[in-house]
Each structure stands twice: as structure tokens, then as C-alpha cells.
Tab-separated table of C-alpha atoms and ligand atoms in Angstrom:
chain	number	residue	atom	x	y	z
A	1	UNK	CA	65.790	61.465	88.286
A	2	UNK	CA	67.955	62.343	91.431
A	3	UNK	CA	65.887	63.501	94.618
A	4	UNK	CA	67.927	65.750	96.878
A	5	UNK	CA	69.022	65.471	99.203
A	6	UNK	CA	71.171	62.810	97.630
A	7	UNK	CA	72.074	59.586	99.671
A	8	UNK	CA	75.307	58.612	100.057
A	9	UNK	CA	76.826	56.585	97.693
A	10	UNK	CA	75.693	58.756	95.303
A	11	UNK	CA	78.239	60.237	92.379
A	12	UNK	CA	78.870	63.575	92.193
A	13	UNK	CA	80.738	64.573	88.320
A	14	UNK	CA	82.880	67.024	88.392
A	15	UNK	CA	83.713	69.001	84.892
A	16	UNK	CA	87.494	69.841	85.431
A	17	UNK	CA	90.453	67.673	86.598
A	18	UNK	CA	92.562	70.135	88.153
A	19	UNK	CA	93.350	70.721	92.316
A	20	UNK	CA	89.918	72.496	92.923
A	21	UNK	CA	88.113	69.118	91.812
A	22	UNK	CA	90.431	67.489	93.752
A	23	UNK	CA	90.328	68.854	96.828
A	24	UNK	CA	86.189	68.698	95.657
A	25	UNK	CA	86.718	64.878	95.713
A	26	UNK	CA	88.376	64.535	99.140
A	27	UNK	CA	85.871	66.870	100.601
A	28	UNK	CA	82.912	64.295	99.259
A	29	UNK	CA	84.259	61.089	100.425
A	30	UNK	CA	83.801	61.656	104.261
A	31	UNK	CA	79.595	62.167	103.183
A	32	UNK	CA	80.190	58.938	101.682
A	33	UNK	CA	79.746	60.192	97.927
A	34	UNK	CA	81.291	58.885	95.000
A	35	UNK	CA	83.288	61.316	92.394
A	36	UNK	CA	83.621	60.849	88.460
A	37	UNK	CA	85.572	63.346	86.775
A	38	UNK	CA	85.312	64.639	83.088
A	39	UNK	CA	88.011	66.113	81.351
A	40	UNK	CA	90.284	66.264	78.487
A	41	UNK	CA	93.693	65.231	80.140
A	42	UNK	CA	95.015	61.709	81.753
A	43	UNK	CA	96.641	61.433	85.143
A	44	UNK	CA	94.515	64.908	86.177
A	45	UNK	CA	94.863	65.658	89.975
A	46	UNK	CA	91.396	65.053	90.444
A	47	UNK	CA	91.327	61.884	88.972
A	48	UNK	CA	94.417	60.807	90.892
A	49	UNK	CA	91.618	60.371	93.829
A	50	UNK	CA	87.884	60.247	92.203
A	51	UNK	CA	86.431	56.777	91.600
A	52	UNK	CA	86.259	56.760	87.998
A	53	UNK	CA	87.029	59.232	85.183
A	54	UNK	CA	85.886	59.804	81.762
A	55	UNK	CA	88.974	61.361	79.422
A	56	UNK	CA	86.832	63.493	76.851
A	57	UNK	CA	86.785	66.664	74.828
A	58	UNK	CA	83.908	69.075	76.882
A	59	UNK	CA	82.364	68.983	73.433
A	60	UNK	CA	82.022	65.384	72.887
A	61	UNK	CA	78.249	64.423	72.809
A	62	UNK	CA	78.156	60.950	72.894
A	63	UNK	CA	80.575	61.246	76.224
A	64	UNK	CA	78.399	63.809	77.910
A	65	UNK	CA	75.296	61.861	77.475
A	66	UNK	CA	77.258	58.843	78.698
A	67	UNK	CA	78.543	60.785	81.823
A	68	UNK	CA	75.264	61.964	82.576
A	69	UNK	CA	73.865	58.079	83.108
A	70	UNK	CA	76.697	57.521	85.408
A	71	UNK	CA	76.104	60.477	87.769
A	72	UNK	CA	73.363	61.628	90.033
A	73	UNK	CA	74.443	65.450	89.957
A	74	UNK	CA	77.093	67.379	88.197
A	75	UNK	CA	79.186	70.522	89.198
A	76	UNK	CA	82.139	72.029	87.653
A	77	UNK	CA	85.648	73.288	89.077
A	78	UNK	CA	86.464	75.485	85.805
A	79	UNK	CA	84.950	78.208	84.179
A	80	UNK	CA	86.050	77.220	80.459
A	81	UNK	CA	83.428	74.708	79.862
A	82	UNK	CA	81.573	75.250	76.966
A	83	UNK	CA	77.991	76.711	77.653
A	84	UNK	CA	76.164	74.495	75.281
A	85	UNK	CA	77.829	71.478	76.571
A	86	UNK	CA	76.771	72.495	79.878
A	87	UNK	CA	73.037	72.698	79.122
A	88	UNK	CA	73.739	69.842	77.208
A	89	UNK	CA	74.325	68.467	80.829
A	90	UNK	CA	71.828	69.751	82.688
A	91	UNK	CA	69.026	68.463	80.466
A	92	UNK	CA	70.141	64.991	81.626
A	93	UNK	CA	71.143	65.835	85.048
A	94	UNK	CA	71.234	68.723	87.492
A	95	UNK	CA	74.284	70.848	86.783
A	96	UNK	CA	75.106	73.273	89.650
A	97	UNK	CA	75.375	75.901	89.597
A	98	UNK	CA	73.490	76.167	86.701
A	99	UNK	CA	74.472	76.903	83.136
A	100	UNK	CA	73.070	80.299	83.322
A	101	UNK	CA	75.492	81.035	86.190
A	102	UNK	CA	78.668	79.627	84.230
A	103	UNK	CA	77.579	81.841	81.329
A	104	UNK	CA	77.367	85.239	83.580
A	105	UNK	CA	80.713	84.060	85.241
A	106	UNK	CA	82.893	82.921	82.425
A	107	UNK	CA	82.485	86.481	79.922
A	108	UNK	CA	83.836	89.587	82.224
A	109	UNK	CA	81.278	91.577	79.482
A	110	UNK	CA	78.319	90.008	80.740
A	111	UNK	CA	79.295	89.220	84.403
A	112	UNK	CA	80.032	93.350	84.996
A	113	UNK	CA	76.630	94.112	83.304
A	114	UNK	CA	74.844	91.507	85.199
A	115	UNK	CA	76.967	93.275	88.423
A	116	UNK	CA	75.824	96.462	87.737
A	117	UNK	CA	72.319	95.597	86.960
A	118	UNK	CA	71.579	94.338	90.913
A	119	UNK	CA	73.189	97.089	92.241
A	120	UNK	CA	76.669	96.247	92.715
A	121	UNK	CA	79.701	98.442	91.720
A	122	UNK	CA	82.673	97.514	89.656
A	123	UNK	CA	85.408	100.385	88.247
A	124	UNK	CA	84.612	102.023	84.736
A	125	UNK	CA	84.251	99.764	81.911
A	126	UNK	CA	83.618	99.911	78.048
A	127	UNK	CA	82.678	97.224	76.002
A	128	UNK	CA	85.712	97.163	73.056
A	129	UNK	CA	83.765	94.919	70.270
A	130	UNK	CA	86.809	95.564	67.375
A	131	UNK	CA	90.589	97.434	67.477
A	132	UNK	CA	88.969	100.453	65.954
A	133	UNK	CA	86.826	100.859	68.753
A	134	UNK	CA	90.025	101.029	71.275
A	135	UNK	CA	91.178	104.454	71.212
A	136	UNK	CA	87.636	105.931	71.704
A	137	UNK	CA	86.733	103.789	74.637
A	138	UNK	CA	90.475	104.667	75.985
A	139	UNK	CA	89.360	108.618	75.691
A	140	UNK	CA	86.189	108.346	77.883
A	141	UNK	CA	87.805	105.785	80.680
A	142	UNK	CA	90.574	108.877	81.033
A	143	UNK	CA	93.135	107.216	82.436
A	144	UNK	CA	95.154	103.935	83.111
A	145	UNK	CA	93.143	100.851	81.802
A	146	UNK	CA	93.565	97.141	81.640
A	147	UNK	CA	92.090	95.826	78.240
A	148	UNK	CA	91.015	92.094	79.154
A	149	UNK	CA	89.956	89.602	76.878
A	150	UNK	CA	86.190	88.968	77.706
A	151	UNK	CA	86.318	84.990	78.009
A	152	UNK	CA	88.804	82.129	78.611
A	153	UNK	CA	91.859	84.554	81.266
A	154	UNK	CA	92.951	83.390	84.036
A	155	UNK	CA	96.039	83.997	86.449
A	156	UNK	CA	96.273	87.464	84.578
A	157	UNK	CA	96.494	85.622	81.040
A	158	UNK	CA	94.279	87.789	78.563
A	159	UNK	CA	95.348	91.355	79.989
A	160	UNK	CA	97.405	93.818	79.289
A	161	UNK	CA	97.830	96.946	81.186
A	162	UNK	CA	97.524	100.187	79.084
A	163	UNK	CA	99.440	103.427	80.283
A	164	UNK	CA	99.140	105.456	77.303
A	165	UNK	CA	96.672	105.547	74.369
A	166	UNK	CA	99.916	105.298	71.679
A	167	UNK	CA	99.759	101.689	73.680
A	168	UNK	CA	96.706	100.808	72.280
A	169	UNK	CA	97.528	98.453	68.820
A	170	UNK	CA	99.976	96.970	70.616
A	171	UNK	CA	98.016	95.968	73.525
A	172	UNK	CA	95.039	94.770	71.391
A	173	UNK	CA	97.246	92.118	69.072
A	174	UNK	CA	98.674	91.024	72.338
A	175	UNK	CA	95.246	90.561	74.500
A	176	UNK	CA	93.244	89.829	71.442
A	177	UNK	CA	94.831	89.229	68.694
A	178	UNK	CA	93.257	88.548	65.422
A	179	UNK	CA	90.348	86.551	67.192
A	180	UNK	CA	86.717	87.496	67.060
A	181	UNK	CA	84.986	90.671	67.151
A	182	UNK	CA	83.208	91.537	70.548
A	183	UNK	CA	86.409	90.258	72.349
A	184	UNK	CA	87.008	92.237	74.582
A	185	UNK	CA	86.369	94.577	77.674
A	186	UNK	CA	88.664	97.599	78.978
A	187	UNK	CA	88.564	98.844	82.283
A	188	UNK	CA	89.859	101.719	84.664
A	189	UNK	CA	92.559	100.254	86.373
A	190	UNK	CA	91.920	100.450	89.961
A	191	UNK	CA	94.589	102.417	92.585
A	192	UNK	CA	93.561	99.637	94.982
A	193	UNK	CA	94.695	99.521	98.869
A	194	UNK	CA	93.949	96.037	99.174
A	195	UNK	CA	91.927	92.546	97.119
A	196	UNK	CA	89.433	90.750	99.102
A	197	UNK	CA	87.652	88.221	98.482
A	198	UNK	CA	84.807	86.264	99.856
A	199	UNK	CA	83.495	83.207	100.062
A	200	UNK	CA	80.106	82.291	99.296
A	201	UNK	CA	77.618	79.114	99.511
A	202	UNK	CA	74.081	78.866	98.702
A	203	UNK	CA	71.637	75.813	99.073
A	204	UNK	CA	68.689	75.633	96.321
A	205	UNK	CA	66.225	76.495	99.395
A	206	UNK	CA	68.143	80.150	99.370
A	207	UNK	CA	70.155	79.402	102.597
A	208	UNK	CA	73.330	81.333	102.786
A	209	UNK	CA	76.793	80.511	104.242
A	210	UNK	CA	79.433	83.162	103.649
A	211	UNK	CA	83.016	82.993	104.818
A	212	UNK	CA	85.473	85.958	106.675
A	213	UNK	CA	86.516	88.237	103.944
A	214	UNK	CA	90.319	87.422	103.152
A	215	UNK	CA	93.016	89.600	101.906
A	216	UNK	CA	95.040	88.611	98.614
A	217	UNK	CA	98.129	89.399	97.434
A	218	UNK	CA	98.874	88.996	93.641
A	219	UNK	CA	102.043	88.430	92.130
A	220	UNK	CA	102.762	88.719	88.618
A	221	UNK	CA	98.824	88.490	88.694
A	222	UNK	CA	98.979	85.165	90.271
A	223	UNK	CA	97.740	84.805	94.011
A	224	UNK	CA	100.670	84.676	96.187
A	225	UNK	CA	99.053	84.381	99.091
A	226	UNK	CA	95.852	84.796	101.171
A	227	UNK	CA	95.567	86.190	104.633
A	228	UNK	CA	92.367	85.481	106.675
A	229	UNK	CA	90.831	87.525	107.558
A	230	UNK	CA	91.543	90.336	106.107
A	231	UNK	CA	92.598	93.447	107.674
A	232	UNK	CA	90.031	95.659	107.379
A	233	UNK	CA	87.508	97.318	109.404
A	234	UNK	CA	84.386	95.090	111.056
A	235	UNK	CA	82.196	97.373	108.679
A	236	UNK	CA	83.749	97.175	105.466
A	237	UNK	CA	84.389	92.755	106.416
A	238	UNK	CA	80.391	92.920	107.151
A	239	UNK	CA	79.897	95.251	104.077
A	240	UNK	CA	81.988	93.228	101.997
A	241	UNK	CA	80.011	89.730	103.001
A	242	UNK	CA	76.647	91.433	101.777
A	243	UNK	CA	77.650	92.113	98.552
A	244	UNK	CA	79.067	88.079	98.069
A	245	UNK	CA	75.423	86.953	99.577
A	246	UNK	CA	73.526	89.645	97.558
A	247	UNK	CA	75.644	88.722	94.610
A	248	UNK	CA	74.526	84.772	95.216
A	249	UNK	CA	71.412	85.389	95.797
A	250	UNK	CA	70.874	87.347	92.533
A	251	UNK	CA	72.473	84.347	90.579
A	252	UNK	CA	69.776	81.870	91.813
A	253	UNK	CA	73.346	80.274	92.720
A	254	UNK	CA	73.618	76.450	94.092
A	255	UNK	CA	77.165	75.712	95.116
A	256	UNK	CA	80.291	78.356	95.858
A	257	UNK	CA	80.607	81.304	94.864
A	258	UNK	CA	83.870	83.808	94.881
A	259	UNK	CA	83.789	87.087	94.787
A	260	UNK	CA	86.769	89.396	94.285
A	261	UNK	CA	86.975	92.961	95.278
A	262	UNK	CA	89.141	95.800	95.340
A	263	UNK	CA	89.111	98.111	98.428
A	264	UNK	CA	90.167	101.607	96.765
A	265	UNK	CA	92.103	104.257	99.140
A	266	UNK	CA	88.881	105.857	99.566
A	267	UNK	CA	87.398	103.279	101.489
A	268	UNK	CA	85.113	101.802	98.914
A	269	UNK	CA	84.471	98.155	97.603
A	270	UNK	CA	84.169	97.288	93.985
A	271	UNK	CA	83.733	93.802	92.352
A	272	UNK	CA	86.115	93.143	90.523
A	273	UNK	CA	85.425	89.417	88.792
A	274	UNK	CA	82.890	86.261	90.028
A	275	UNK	CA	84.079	82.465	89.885
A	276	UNK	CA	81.171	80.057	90.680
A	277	UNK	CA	83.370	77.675	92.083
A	278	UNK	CA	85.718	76.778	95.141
A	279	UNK	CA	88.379	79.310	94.827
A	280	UNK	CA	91.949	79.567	95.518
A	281	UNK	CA	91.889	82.323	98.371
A	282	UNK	CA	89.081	79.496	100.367
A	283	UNK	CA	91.944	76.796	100.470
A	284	UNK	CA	93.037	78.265	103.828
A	285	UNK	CA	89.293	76.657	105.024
A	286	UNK	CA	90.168	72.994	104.646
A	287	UNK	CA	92.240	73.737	107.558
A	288	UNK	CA	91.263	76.233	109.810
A	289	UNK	CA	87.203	75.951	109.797
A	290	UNK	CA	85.042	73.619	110.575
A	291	UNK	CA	83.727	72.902	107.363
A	292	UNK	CA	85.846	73.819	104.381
A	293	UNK	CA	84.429	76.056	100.824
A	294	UNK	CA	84.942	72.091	99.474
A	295	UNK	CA	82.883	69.959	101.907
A	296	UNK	CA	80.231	73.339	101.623
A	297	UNK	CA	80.058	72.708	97.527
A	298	UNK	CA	79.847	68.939	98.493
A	299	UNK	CA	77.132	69.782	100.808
A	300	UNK	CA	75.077	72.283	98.447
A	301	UNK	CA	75.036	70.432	95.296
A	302	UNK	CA	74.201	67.500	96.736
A	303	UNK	CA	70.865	69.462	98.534
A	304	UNK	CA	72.763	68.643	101.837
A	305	UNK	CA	72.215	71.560	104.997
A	306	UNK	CA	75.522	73.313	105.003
A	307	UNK	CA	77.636	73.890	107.643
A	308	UNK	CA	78.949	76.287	109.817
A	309	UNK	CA	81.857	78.684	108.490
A	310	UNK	CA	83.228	79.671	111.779
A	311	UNK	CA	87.182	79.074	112.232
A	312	UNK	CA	89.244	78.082	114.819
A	313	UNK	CA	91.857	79.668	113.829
A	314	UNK	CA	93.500	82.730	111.848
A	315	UNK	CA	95.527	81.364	108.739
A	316	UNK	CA	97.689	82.637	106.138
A	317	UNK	CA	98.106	80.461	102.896
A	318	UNK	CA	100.990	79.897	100.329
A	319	UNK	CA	100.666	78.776	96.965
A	320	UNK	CA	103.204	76.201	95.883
A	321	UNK	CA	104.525	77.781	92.486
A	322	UNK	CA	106.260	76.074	89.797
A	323	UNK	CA	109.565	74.311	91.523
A	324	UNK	CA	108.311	75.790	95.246
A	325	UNK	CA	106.900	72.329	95.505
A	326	UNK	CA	110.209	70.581	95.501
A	327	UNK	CA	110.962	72.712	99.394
A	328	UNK	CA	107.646	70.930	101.144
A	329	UNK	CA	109.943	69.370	103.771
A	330	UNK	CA	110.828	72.595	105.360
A	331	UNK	CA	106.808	73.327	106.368
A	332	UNK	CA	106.139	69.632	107.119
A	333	UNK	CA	108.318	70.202	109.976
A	334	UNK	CA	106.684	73.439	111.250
A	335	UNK	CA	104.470	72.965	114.029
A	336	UNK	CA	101.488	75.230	112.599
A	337	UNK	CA	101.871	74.477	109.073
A	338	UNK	CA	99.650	72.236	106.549
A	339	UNK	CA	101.060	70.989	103.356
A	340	UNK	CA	98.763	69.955	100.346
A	341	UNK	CA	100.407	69.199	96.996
A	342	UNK	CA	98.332	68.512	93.847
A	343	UNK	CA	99.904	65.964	92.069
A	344	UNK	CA	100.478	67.719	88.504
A	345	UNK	CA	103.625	66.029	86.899
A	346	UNK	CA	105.432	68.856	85.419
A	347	UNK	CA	106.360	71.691	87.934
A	348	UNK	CA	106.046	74.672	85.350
A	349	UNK	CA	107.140	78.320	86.361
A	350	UNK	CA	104.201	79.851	87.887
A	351	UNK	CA	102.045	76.452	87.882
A	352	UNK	CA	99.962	76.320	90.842
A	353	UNK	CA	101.514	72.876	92.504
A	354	UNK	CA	100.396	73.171	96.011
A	355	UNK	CA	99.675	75.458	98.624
A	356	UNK	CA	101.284	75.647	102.749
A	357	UNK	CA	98.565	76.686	105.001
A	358	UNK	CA	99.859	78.248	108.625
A	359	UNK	CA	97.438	78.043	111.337
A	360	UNK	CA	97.483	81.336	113.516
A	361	UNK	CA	96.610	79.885	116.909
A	362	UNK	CA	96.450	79.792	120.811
A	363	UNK	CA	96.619	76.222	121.381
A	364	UNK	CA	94.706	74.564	124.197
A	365	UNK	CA	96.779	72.210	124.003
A	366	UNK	CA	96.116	68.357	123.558
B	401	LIG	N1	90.706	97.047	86.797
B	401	LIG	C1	91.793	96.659	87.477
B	401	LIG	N2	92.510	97.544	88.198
B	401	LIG	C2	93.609	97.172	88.897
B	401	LIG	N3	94.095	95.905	88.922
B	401	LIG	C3	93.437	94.971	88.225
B	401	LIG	C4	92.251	95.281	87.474
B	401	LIG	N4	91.817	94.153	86.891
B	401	LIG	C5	92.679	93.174	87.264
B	401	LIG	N5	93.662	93.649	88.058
B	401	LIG	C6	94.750	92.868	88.670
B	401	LIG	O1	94.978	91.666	87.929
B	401	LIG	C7	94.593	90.508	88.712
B	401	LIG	C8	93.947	89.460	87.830
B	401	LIG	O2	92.812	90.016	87.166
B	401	LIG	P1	91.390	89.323	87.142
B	401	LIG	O3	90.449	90.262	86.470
B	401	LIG	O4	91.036	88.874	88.508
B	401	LIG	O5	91.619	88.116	86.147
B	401	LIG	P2	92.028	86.596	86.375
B	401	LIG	O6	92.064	86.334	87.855
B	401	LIG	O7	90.924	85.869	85.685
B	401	LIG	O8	93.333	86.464	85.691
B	401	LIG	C9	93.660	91.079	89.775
B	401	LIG	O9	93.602	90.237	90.918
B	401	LIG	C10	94.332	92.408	90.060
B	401	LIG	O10	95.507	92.226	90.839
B	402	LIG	MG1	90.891	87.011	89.387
């Protein structure tokens, strides 16, 4: 049984091979920890630079109990992962955060009722258990609604906006088709001004480390690109950092936590989904803070103190879409700018390949 805090040397597994595990991987090496990634693809980004890797199905038994010898504590850099496989896990070895986490965070039906329940305010929402149910649940939210599907979206996949109620069967075969009943959710959509996010780390002692709220811009419901901070007011940054640490702190959380939000034209913050993972809009951190959202998962999974989440500098990141990746010698030129690039093999339209962070600075010089 592993005693925290974990000496070096020490392997972390990571569930999921894609850029968030390894960017995990590259933040664990300089504590002198060991990675071992589990997923179902070869050549996966994070195995491209983890120690060993295990190519399995997340359901596969006899490879989870095998993984779990090999590893002193287990996280995960996707929310798809079968539940039961992860308390499959965590009855071998700590998984963090735990199971109960991934199962609030991976259905948007129980992660707004869990929101709700501590306090925390999201827009309208209706559970939509079958089609039939649709039109009524469209009637009481009184307006435009997004119907999502309640588990397995991402980058906007599983949604479909919903102007009209004669839009209804037509955005139910397309968001959730034929599949199970209790599918989905449907929510007011939201006349935002601006998404924030922020960033959110939590050690099993309860310490808290929360990043700057950032601003994010969404194209084609795929981040575009993150600006930190964000450009609000001190009291709504400060307001919007208590609800992340309130929000950790009422998951029992160990590791990151991201927490999206809209800020409506009235000034007010709602939550709008929870990923208890490294996130996307926390890349600009590798670069521009002392200790990035990766090296502070490294740091609280492995029962390490974390660090400080100061930065040195503003910072506005890029995501690398689809072909973008193929124009990386333009930035590697600029003075200010960092280039990371994932190493997925085929450069799909929309496919996150890589990001450009540009450091917003007054140099002191060398
Ligand atoms: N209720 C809503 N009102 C307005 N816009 C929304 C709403 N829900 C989602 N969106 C838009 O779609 C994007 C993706 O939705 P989200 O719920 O974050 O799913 P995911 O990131 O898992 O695809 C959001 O960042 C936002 O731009
Ligand atoms: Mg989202």
C-alpha cells in the first residue's frame, strides 16, 4: 500500500493517452516520478513520453488489476472512463480524484444537481428522461435551450441548440438518438457576456490552490483561445475563485479541478460544466506561472505540498486546430511565443494538435 507523500521514483498511471496526460507526464518527470499510461489506442501522445504503457479496453479486468500492481497511484486525464472500472481501480490503488468525483463530473444530470445542492448556480435545467418528455420541459424553460446529451460530449459533440419547440424531434434524434432513456438534459441557453473558467487544486489535507480566472472564447464550441486573466472586475475574478474552491471542496476533490462559468450581461456567474482534470484553458500555466495546473496534479495526487499559482506574466493561448499545426514555424520565431505540439498523427479538422502560448511581459531583461 502506497504512503503519501510518494517518493520519487514512484509511478503515477494515468487513464487517458491524449495531450492532457501528456503534458501530465512531462510535468512528473522533474519530481522524479515515473508515468504508465492506460488506454485503448497505440502511439497515444502520452505514451509518446511515459515510461511504459498498457494498450487496453477501460473495461478489461484482467488489465486493470495488472495496471494496478505496476503503479503506486492512479489519476485520469478523461472523463469517459467507465465508473465501475474506476472503482475497480481504486480498490487496488488510490484513484484521484476519486471515482465518486468522475461520476458527478462525467453526467451533466448529476453534476448540475450536485451544483445546485451546495449552493452554486447554473441556468434553468430539466431533466429530459425520453422524446415525449421534450416538448413539456421546452414549455417551462420558455425560451432558447440547448438539449445536451447527459454523458460522453465534448468539444460541443452531444448538443444541439433549440430555437423553436417545432425543433424539438429533430433535435432529439440528432443529440440522442435512439439510445437509452434518461439521456438527456435541456437547458436555458445562456445570453452570456463572457466564459471563464478557473483553475482549481486540492491536496487530500483540504489545502487549496486556485488559479486567475481566464476568459475563453469558443468557436464552433471548441476553445479557440484563452486569455489570462480575464477581463473582469477584481470582485467578480475573487467571486469567481470562491465558487471553483467551494466547488472542490464540496467534491472531497484530490487533484485539478475546472470549472466553467458564464458571466451573464447582468453581472452574474453561473456554472456551467466541471472537469476533474487539467483543462485546456490552464495550458497557458506551463508557461507563464511558476508551477503549472500539470506539475499541481503531479503534486496533489502524489500527497506532495503544492505550489504557488502566481504568474509572471499575462498570456494569451492558441489552440493548434486540425492543419494549424503544420504553420508552428511562424510562432517559433516570435520572441514571446511558446509552441507545444502533441504528437497525434492525423491532423483532423478541428483536432486539438497543439496550442501557441504568448507571454504578455515587461522583460527585465537577461
Ligand atoms: N446553456 C448554455 N447557454 C449558452 N451557451 C452554452 C450553454 N451550454 C453550452 N454552451 C456553449 O457550448 C460550449 C460547450 O458546451 P459545454 O456544456 O461546455 O460542453 P463540452 O465542453 O463538454 O462540449 C460552451 O462552452 C458554450 O460556449
Ligand atoms: Mg465545456
Amino acid at each position: 500500500m502506497a504512503t503519501f507523500p510518494l517518493p520519487p521514483r514512484s509511478v503515477i498511471g494515468i487513464l487517458g493517452g491524449g495531450q492532457l496526460g501528456r503534458m501530465l507526464a512531462l510535468a512528473a518527470a522533474p519530481l522524479g516520478y515515473r508515468c504508465h499510461v492506460f488506454c485503448p489506442e497505440d502511439d497515444a501522445p502520452a505514451a509518446q513520453v511515459s515510461e511504459r504503457t498498457t494498450v487496453a479496453d477501460y473495461e478489461d479486468r484482467d488489465a486493470l488489476a495488472k495496471f494496478a500492481q505496476a503503479i503506486d497511484v492512479a489519476t485520469y486525464e478523461f472523463e469517459n472512463i467507465p465508473v465501475a472500472a474506476a472503482r475497480f481501480l481504486d480498490e487496488r490503488v488510490p484513484l484521484r480524484p476519486s471515482p465518486g468525483v468522475l461520476a458527478v463530473c462525467q453526467d451533466r444530470l448529476a453534476e448540475k444537481s450536485f451544483l445546485n445542492a451546495v449552493g452554486v448556480a447554473t441556468t434553468a435545467w430539466l431533466a429530459v428522461p425520453e422524446a415525449a418528455d421534450l416538448p413539456a420541459a421546452l414549455a417551462r424553460i420558455g425560451g432558447p435551450a440547448i438539449l445536451k446529451a447527459a454523458r460522453y460530449g465534448y468539444d460541443g459533440k452531444g448538443q444541439t441548440a433549440i430555437d423553436t419547440p417545432s425543433d424539438a424531434a429533430a433535435a432529439w434524434s440528432r443529440t440522442v438518438g435512439t439510445a437509452a432513456a434518461g439521456a438527456a438534459i435541456l437547458e436555458a441557453r445562456v445570453d452570456y457576456a463572457m466564459e471563464v473558467s478557473v483553475i482549481v487544486v486540492r491536496h487530500a489535507n483540504g489545502t487549496l490552490a486556485s488559479y486567475v480566472p481566464v476568459e475563453n472564447l469558443h468557436e464552433n464550441h471548441i476553445l479557440r483561445r484563452t486569455t489570462a486573466p480575464a477581463r473582469i472586475t477584481a470582485e467578480m475574478a475573487a467571486a469567481a475563485e470562491a465558487i471553483g474552491r467551494h466547488v472542490a471542496g464540496a467534491l472531497d476533490l484530490v487533484g485539478v479541478l475546472a470549472v466553467e462559468m458564464f458571466v451573464t450581461r447582468d453581472g452574474r456567474l453561473l456554472v456551467n460544466e466541471l472537469a476533474p482534470r487539467p483543462h485546456n484553458s490552464g495550458h497557458w500555466t506551463i508557461d507563464a506561472c511558476l508551477t503549472s495546473q500539470f506539475e499541481q496534479g503531479v503534486r496533489a495526487i502524489c500527497g506532495l505540498p503544492l505550489g504557488v499559482t502566481e504568474r509572471f506574466a499575462d498570456a494569451v493561448m492558441d489552440n493548434l486546430l486540425g492543419d494549424e499545426v503544420a504553420g508552428i514555424l511562424a510562432p517559433l520565431a516570435e520572441a514571446n511565443a511558446k509552441v507545444h505540439v502533441y504528437g497525434k498523427a492525423e491532423a483532423r479538422p478541428g483536432r486539438k494538435m497543439g496550442h501557441v502560448t504568448r507571454l504578455i511581459r515587461h522583460s527585465p531583461g537577461r
